[in-house]
Tab-separated table of C-alpha atoms in Angstrom:
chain	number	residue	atom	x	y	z
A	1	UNK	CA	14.537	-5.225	19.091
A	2	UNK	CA	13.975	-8.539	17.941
A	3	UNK	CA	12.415	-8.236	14.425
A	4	UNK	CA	10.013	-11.205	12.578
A	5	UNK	CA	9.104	-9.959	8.718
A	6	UNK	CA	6.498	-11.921	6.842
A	7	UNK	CA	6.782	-12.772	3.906
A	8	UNK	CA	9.769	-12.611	1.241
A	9	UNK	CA	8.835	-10.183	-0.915
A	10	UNK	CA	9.260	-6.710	-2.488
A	11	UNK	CA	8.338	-4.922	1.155
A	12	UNK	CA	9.316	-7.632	2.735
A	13	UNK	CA	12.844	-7.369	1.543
A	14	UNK	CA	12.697	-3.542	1.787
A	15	UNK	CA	12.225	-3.665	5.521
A	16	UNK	CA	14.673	-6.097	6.338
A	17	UNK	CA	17.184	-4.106	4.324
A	18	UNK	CA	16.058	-1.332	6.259
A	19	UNK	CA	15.992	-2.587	9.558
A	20	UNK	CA	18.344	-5.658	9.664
A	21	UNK	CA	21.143	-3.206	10.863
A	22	UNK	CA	19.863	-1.747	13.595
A	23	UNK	CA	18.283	-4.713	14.876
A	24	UNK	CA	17.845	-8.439	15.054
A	25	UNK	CA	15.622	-9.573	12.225
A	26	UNK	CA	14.481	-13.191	10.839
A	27	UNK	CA	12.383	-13.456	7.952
A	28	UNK	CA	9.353	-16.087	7.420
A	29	UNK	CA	8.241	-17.562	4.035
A	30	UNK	CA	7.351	-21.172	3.127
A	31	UNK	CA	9.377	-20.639	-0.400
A	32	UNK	CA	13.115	-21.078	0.593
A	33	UNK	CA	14.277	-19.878	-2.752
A	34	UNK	CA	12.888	-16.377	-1.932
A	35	UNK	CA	15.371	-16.050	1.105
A	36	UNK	CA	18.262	-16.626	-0.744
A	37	UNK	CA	19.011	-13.383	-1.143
A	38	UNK	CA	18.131	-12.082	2.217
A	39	UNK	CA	21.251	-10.826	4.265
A	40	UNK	CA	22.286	-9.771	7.362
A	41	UNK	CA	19.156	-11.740	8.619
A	42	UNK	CA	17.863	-15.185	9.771
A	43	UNK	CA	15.483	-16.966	7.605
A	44	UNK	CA	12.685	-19.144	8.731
A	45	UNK	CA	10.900	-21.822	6.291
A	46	UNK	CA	9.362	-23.679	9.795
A	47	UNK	CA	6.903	-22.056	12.039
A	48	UNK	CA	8.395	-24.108	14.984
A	49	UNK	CA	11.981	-21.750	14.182
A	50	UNK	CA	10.089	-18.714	14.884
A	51	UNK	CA	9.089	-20.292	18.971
A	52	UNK	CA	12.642	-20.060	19.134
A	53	UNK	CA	13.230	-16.426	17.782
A	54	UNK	CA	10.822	-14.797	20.648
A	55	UNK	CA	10.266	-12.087	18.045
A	56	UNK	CA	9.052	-8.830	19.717
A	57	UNK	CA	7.698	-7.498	16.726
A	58	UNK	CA	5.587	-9.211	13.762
A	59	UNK	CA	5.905	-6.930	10.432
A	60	UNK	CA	3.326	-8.759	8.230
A	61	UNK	CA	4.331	-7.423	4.794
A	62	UNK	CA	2.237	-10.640	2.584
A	63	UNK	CA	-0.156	-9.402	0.167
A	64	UNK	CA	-3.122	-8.498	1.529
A	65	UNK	CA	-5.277	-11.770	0.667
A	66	UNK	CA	-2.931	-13.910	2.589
A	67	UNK	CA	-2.646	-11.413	5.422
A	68	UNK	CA	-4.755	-12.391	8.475
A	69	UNK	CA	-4.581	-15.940	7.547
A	70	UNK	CA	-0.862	-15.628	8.301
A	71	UNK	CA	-1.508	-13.937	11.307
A	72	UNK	CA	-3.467	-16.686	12.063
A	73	UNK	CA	-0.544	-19.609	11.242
A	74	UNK	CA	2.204	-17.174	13.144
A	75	UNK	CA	0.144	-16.463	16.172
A	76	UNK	CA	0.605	-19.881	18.367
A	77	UNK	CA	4.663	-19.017	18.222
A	78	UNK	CA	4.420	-15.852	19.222
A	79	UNK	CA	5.141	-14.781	22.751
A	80	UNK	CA	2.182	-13.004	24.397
A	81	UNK	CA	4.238	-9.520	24.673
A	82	UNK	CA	4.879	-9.515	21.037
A	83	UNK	CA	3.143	-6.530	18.826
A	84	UNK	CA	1.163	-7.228	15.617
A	85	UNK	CA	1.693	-4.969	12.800
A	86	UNK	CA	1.034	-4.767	9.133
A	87	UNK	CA	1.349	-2.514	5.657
A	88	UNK	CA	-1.454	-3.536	3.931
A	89	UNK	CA	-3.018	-1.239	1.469
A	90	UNK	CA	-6.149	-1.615	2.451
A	91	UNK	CA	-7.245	-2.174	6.248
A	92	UNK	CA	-11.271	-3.800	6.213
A	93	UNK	CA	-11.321	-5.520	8.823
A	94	UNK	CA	-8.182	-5.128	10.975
A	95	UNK	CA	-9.381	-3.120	13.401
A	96	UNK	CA	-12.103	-6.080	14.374
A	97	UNK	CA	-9.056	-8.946	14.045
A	98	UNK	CA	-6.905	-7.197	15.913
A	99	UNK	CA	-8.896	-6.221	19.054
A	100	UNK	CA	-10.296	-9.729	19.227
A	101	UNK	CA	-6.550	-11.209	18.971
A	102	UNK	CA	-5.799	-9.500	22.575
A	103	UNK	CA	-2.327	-8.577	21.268
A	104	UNK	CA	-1.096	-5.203	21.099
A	105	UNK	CA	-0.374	-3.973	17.510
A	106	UNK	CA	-0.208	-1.213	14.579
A	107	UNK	CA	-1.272	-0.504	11.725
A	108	UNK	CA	1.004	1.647	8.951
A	109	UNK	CA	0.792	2.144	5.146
A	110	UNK	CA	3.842	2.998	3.335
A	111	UNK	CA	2.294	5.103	-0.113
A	112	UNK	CA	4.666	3.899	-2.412
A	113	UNK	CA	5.789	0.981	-4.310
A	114	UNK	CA	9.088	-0.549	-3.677
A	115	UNK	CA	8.367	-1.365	-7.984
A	116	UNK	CA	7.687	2.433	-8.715
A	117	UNK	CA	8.777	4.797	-6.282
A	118	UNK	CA	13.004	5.908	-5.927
A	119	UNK	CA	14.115	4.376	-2.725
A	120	UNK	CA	16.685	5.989	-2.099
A	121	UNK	CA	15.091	9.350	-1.663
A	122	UNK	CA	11.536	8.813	-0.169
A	123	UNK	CA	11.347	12.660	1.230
A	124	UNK	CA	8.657	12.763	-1.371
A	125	UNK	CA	6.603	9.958	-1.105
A	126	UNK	CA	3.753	9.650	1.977
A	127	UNK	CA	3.285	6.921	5.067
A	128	UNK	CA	0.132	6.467	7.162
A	129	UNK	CA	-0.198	5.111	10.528
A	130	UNK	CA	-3.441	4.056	11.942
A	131	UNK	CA	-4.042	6.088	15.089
A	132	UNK	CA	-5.830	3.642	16.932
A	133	UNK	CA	-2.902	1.000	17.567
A	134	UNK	CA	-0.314	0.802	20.490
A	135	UNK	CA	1.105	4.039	21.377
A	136	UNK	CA	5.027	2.844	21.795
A	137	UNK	CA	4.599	0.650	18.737
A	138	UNK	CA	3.268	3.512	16.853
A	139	UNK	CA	6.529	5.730	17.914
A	140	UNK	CA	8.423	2.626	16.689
A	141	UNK	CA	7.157	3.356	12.914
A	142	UNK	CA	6.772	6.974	13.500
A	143	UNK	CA	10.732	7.607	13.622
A	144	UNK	CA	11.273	5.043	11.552
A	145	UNK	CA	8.906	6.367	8.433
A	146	UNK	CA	11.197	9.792	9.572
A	147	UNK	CA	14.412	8.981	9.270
A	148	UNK	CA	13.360	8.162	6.026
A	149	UNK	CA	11.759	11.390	5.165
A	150	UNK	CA	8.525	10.496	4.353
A	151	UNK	CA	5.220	12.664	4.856
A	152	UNK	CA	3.971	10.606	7.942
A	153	UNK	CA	-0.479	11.490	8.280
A	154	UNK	CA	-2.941	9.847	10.755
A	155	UNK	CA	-5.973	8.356	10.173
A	156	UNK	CA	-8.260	5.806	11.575
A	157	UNK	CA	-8.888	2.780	10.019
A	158	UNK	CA	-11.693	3.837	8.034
A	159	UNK	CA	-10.428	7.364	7.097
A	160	UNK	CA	-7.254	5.197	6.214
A	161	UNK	CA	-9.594	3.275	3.243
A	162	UNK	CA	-11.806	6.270	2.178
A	163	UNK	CA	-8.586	7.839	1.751
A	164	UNK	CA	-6.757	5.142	-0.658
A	165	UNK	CA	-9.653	4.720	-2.558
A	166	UNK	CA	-9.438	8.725	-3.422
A	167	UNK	CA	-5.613	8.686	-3.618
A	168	UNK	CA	-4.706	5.868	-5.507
A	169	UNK	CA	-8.301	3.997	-7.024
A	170	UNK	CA	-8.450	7.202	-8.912
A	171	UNK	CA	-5.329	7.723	-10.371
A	172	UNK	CA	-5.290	3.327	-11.220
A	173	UNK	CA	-8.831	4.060	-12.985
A	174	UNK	CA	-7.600	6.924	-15.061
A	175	UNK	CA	-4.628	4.755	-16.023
A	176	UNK	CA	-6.319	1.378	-16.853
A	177	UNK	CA	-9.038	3.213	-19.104
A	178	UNK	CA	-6.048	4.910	-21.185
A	179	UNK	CA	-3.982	1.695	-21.405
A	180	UNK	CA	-7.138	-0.177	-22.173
A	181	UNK	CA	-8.227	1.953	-25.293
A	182	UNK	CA	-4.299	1.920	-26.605
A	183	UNK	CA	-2.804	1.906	-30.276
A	184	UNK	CA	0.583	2.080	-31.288
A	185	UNK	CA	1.720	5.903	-32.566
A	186	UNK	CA	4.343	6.844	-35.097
A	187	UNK	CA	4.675	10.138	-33.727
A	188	UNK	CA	3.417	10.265	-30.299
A	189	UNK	CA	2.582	14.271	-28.494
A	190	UNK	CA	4.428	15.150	-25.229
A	191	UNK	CA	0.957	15.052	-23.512
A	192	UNK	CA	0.671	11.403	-24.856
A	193	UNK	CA	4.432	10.463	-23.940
A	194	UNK	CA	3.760	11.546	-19.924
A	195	UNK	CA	0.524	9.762	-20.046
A	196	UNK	CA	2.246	6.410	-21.612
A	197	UNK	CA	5.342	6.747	-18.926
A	198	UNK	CA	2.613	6.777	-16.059
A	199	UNK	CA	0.791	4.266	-17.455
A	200	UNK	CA	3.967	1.860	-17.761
A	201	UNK	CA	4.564	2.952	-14.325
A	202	UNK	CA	1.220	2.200	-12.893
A	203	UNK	CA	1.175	-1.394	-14.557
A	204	UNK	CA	4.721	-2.736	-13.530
A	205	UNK	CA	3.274	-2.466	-9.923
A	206	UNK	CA	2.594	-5.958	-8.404
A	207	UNK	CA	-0.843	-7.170	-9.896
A	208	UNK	CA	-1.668	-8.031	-6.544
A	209	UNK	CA	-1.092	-5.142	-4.877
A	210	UNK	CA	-2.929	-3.614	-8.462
A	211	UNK	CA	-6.205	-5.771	-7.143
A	212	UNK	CA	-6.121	-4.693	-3.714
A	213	UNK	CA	-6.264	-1.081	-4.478
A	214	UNK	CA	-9.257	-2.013	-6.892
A	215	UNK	CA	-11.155	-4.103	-4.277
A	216	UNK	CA	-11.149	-1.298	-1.546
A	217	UNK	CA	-14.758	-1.505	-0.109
A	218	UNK	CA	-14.507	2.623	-0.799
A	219	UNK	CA	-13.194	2.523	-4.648
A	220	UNK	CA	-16.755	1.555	-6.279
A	221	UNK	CA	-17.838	5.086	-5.238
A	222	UNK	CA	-14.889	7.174	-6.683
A	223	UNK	CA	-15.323	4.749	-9.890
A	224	UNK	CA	-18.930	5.815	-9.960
A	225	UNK	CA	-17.505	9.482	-10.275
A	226	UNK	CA	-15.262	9.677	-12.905
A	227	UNK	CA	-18.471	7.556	-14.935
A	228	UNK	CA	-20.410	10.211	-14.511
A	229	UNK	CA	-17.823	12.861	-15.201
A	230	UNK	CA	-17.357	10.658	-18.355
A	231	UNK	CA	-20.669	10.779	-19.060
A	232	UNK	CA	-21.045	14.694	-18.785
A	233	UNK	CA	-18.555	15.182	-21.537
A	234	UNK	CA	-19.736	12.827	-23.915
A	235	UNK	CA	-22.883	14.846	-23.827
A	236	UNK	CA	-20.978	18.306	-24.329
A	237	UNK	CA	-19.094	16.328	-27.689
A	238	UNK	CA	-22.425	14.946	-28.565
A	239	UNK	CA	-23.826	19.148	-28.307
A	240	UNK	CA	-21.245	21.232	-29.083
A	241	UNK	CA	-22.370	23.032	-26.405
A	242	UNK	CA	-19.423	25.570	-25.988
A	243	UNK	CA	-20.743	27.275	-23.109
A	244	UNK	CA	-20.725	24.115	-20.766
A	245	UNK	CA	-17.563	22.755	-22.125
A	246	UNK	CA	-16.195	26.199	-20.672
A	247	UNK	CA	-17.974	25.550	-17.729
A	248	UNK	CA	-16.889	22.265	-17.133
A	249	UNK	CA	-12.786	23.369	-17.712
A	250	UNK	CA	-13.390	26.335	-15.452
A	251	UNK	CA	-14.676	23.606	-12.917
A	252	UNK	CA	-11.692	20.906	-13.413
A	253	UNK	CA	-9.167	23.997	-13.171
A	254	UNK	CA	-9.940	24.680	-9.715
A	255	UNK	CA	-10.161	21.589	-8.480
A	256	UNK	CA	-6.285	20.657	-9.033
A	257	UNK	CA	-5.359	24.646	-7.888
């Protein structure tokens, strides 16, 4: 198959390493310098070169501010047959772009960070793909994700957000309000050294991809939980009250059984 990635980036790069072997790839991005690197691959810096590629398939892997606008540039070079597809983190509006586009497409999200996760061994890490896209082009990334070993799920478009604002706005929240009240320690706890390696973790992610997660139409509501979780135990401190601090452990214990 004849392979077009957007964008010269972290996932960019990942998927042309992954796929540049198997197939016929060319990678687009107006900053030449990030293609040096690229191999086994054509590189485009002129949307007139990719007329002349025919791609079948468009992987859009830009951040996600920049991604229908692309779309938008690549589109008039792109054969009518071709299939749409992007790995944005977080899908608002898609669905409504791509149906009015008249294109066939998917729609995947890879759960991991090419900054963060071990890619060499992925059989633990997690891929969505958006069950409302092309059935054949959904097959594509469905033996692709497992050849990799990943832990493919299926959601809609909207189940796809609600669930990345759970899964990940949490987890980012949690991490930003510990880095965010941090002092140096002479003698740091084991509790405290996991909680700093996450955190370091967390924060060498792309700050882009960091804002994405944050701007999810679906994270305000999850934030508005762990406030008022927050605000439940700084009421039990303020007390003493032993009896609902028991409760309220009892409570968080079963929720991560």
């Amino acid at each position: 198959m004849k392979i077009l990635i957007l964008g010269a980036g972290k996932m960019g790069s990942f998927f042309t390493d992954l796929l540049s072997f198997e197939h016929e790839v060319a990678v687009y991005d107006i900053d030449a310098k990030r293609l040096r690197f690229m191999y086994n691959t054509q590189r485009f810096t002129q949307l007139e070169e990719i007329r002349g590629f025919q791609p079948e398939l468009v992987i859009n892997a830009v951040s996600l501010k920049y991604t229908l606008s692309v779309f938008d540039q690549v589109r008039p070079y792109l054969p009518e047959t071709c299939i749409l597809s992007d790995i944005s983190s977080v899908k608002t509006g898609f669905k409504e772009y791509y149906e009015q586009s008249g294109m066939r497409y998917v729609s995947t999200h890879p759960m991991f960070g090419p900054t963060f996760a071990n890619l060499g061994k992925l059989s633990t890490e997690n891929a969505i793909i958006i069950n409302e896209g092309d059935f054949m082009a959904r097959c594509f990334f469905k033996e692709l994700y497992s050849r990799l070993g990943l832990n493919i799920c299926e959601y809609t478009f909207e189940e796809h957000d609600k669930t990345v604002a759970y899964s990940l706005s949490i987890p980012f929240i949690s991490t930003f309000a510990f880095a965010a009240v941090m002092k140096h320690q002479d003698a740091p706890g084991t509790t405290f050294k996991r909680h700093m390696q996450i955190a370091q973790g967390v924060l060498s992610e792309d700050d882009t991809l960091l804002r994405e997660i944050l701007f999810n139409p679906y994270t305000k509501d999850q934030v508005a939980q762990i406030r008022a979780e927050m605000k439940e135990i700084i009421d039990i401190i303020d007390t003493r009250d032993e009896d609902r601090m028991q409760q309220f452990l009892t409570k968080i214990r079963a929720n991560i059984k």
